[in-house]
Amino acid sequence: MVTKTLENCIVCGKLFRSNEGVICQSCLEDKESPYQKVKDYLFFHRGASVFEVSEATGVEVKLILKYLKEGRITVL
Ligand SMILES: [Zn+2]
């Protein structure tokens, strides 16, 4: 029998049923989204160009430009 325990997600702090791992399902999905990849990359590489970000994350330039336009990320 598998015992599921309630844990606090390390990202959003929400209680969730954890089988293994410390991140809830919605944060996990978020983490794998292209937006999150771009955001993470920019966090560590401030001032990277759109093309650098695209190259490093594998996210299409088109999509990165869309995030930019929406004001979700800042690229120099
Ligand atoms: Zn979470």
PDB file of C-alpha atoms and ligand atoms in Angstrom:
ATOM      1  CA  MET A   1       0.000   0.000   0.000  1.00  0.00           C
ATOM      2  CA  VAL A   2       1.228   3.441  -0.879  1.00  0.00           C
ATOM      3  CA  THR A   3       0.938   6.022   1.819  1.00  0.00           C
ATOM      4  CA  LYS A   4       0.460   9.498   0.492  1.00  0.00           C
ATOM      5  CA  THR A   5       1.486  12.324   2.728  1.00  0.00           C
ATOM      6  CA  LEU A   6       0.592  15.957   2.560  1.00  0.00           C
ATOM      7  CA  GLU A   7       3.545  18.205   1.859  1.00  0.00           C
ATOM      8  CA  ASN A   8       4.046  21.883   1.320  1.00  0.00           C
ATOM      9  CA  CYS A   9       5.157  22.620  -2.216  1.00  0.00           C
ATOM     10  CA  ILE A  10       8.564  24.316  -2.136  1.00  0.00           C
ATOM     11  CA  VAL A  11       7.566  26.640  -4.961  1.00  0.00           C
ATOM     12  CA  CYS A  12       4.074  27.900  -4.103  1.00  0.00           C
ATOM     13  CA  GLY A  13       3.793  26.647  -0.524  1.00  0.00           C
ATOM     14  CA  LYS A  14       0.453  24.985  -1.209  1.00  0.00           C
ATOM     15  CA  LEU A  15      -0.354  21.708   0.497  1.00  0.00           C
ATOM     16  CA  PHE A  16      -0.399  18.827  -1.920  1.00  0.00           C
ATOM     17  CA  ARG A  17      -0.356  15.060  -1.856  1.00  0.00           C
ATOM     18  CA  SER A  18       3.157  14.004  -2.499  1.00  0.00           C
ATOM     19  CA  ASN A  19       4.164  10.611  -3.792  1.00  0.00           C
ATOM     20  CA  GLU A  20       7.716  11.690  -4.193  1.00  0.00           C
ATOM     21  CA  GLY A  21       9.177  15.080  -4.852  1.00  0.00           C
ATOM     22  CA  VAL A  22       8.674  18.416  -3.263  1.00  0.00           C
ATOM     23  CA  ILE A  23       6.862  20.316  -5.997  1.00  0.00           C
ATOM     24  CA  CYS A  24       3.109  20.198  -6.591  1.00  0.00           C
ATOM     25  CA  GLN A  25       1.659  19.158  -9.912  1.00  0.00           C
ATOM     26  CA  SER A  26       0.748  22.640 -11.112  1.00  0.00           C
ATOM     27  CA  CYS A  27       4.215  24.006 -10.344  1.00  0.00           C
ATOM     28  CA  LEU A  28       5.773  20.990 -11.990  1.00  0.00           C
ATOM     29  CA  GLU A  29       3.837  21.669 -15.164  1.00  0.00           C
ATOM     30  CA  ASP A  30       4.730  25.309 -14.943  1.00  0.00           C
ATOM     31  CA  LYS A  31       8.370  24.431 -14.548  1.00  0.00           C
ATOM     32  CA  GLU A  32       8.340  22.511 -17.788  1.00  0.00           C
ATOM     33  CA  SER A  33       6.596  25.225 -19.741  1.00  0.00           C
ATOM     34  CA  PRO A  34       8.608  27.224 -22.275  1.00  0.00           C
ATOM     35  CA  TYR A  35       7.800  30.401 -20.379  1.00  0.00           C
ATOM     36  CA  GLN A  36       9.377  29.059 -17.207  1.00  0.00           C
ATOM     37  CA  LYS A  37      12.476  27.920 -19.114  1.00  0.00           C
ATOM     38  CA  VAL A  38      12.887  31.372 -20.611  1.00  0.00           C
ATOM     39  CA  LYS A  39      12.293  33.040 -17.262  1.00  0.00           C
ATOM     40  CA  ASP A  40      14.792  30.789 -15.501  1.00  0.00           C
ATOM     41  CA  TYR A  41      17.407  31.390 -18.170  1.00  0.00           C
ATOM     42  CA  LEU A  42      16.985  35.142 -18.000  1.00  0.00           C
ATOM     43  CA  PHE A  43      17.251  35.054 -14.228  1.00  0.00           C
ATOM     44  CA  PHE A  44      20.788  33.697 -14.519  1.00  0.00           C
ATOM     45  CA  HIS A  45      21.710  35.431 -17.759  1.00  0.00           C
ATOM     46  CA  ARG A  46      20.570  39.000 -17.451  1.00  0.00           C
ATOM     47  CA  GLY A  47      21.029  40.896 -20.663  1.00  0.00           C
ATOM     48  CA  ALA A  48      20.977  37.825 -22.880  1.00  0.00           C
ATOM     49  CA  SER A  49      19.614  38.461 -26.343  1.00  0.00           C
ATOM     50  CA  VAL A  50      16.452  36.835 -27.643  1.00  0.00           C
ATOM     51  CA  PHE A  51      18.561  34.611 -29.873  1.00  0.00           C
ATOM     52  CA  GLU A  52      20.828  33.519 -27.041  1.00  0.00           C
ATOM     53  CA  VAL A  53      17.805  32.645 -24.955  1.00  0.00           C
ATOM     54  CA  SER A  54      16.255  30.710 -27.806  1.00  0.00           C
ATOM     55  CA  GLU A  55      19.476  28.817 -28.448  1.00  0.00           C
ATOM     56  CA  ALA A  56      19.980  27.932 -24.796  1.00  0.00           C
ATOM     57  CA  THR A  57      16.413  26.966 -23.930  1.00  0.00           C
ATOM     58  CA  GLY A  58      15.258  25.512 -27.217  1.00  0.00           C
ATOM     59  CA  VAL A  59      12.257  27.822 -27.103  1.00  0.00           C
ATOM     60  CA  GLU A  60      11.274  29.389 -30.406  1.00  0.00           C
ATOM     61  CA  VAL A  61      12.273  33.021 -30.934  1.00  0.00           C
ATOM     62  CA  LYS A  62       8.681  33.682 -31.991  1.00  0.00           C
ATOM     63  CA  LEU A  63       7.429  32.552 -28.588  1.00  0.00           C
ATOM     64  CA  ILE A  64      10.039  34.544 -26.700  1.00  0.00           C
ATOM     65  CA  LEU A  65       9.056  37.647 -28.637  1.00  0.00           C
ATOM     66  CA  LYS A  66       5.451  36.988 -27.686  1.00  0.00           C
ATOM     67  CA  TYR A  67       6.360  36.874 -23.974  1.00  0.00           C
ATOM     68  CA  LEU A  68       8.290  40.083 -24.473  1.00  0.00           C
ATOM     69  CA  LYS A  69       5.344  41.801 -26.101  1.00  0.00           C
ATOM     70  CA  GLU A  70       3.087  40.659 -23.287  1.00  0.00           C
ATOM     71  CA  GLY A  71       5.550  42.157 -20.833  1.00  0.00           C
ATOM     72  CA  ARG A  72       6.110  38.828 -19.089  1.00  0.00           C
ATOM     73  CA  ILE A  73       9.858  38.910 -19.586  1.00  0.00           C
ATOM     74  CA  THR A  74      12.468  41.573 -20.150  1.00  0.00           C
ATOM     75  CA  VAL A  75      15.216  41.136 -22.699  1.00  0.00           C
ATOM     76  CA  LEU A  76      17.728  43.776 -23.586  1.00  0.00           C
TER      77      LEU A  76
HETATM   78 ZN    ZN B   1       3.310  24.395  -6.084  1.00  0.00          ZN
END
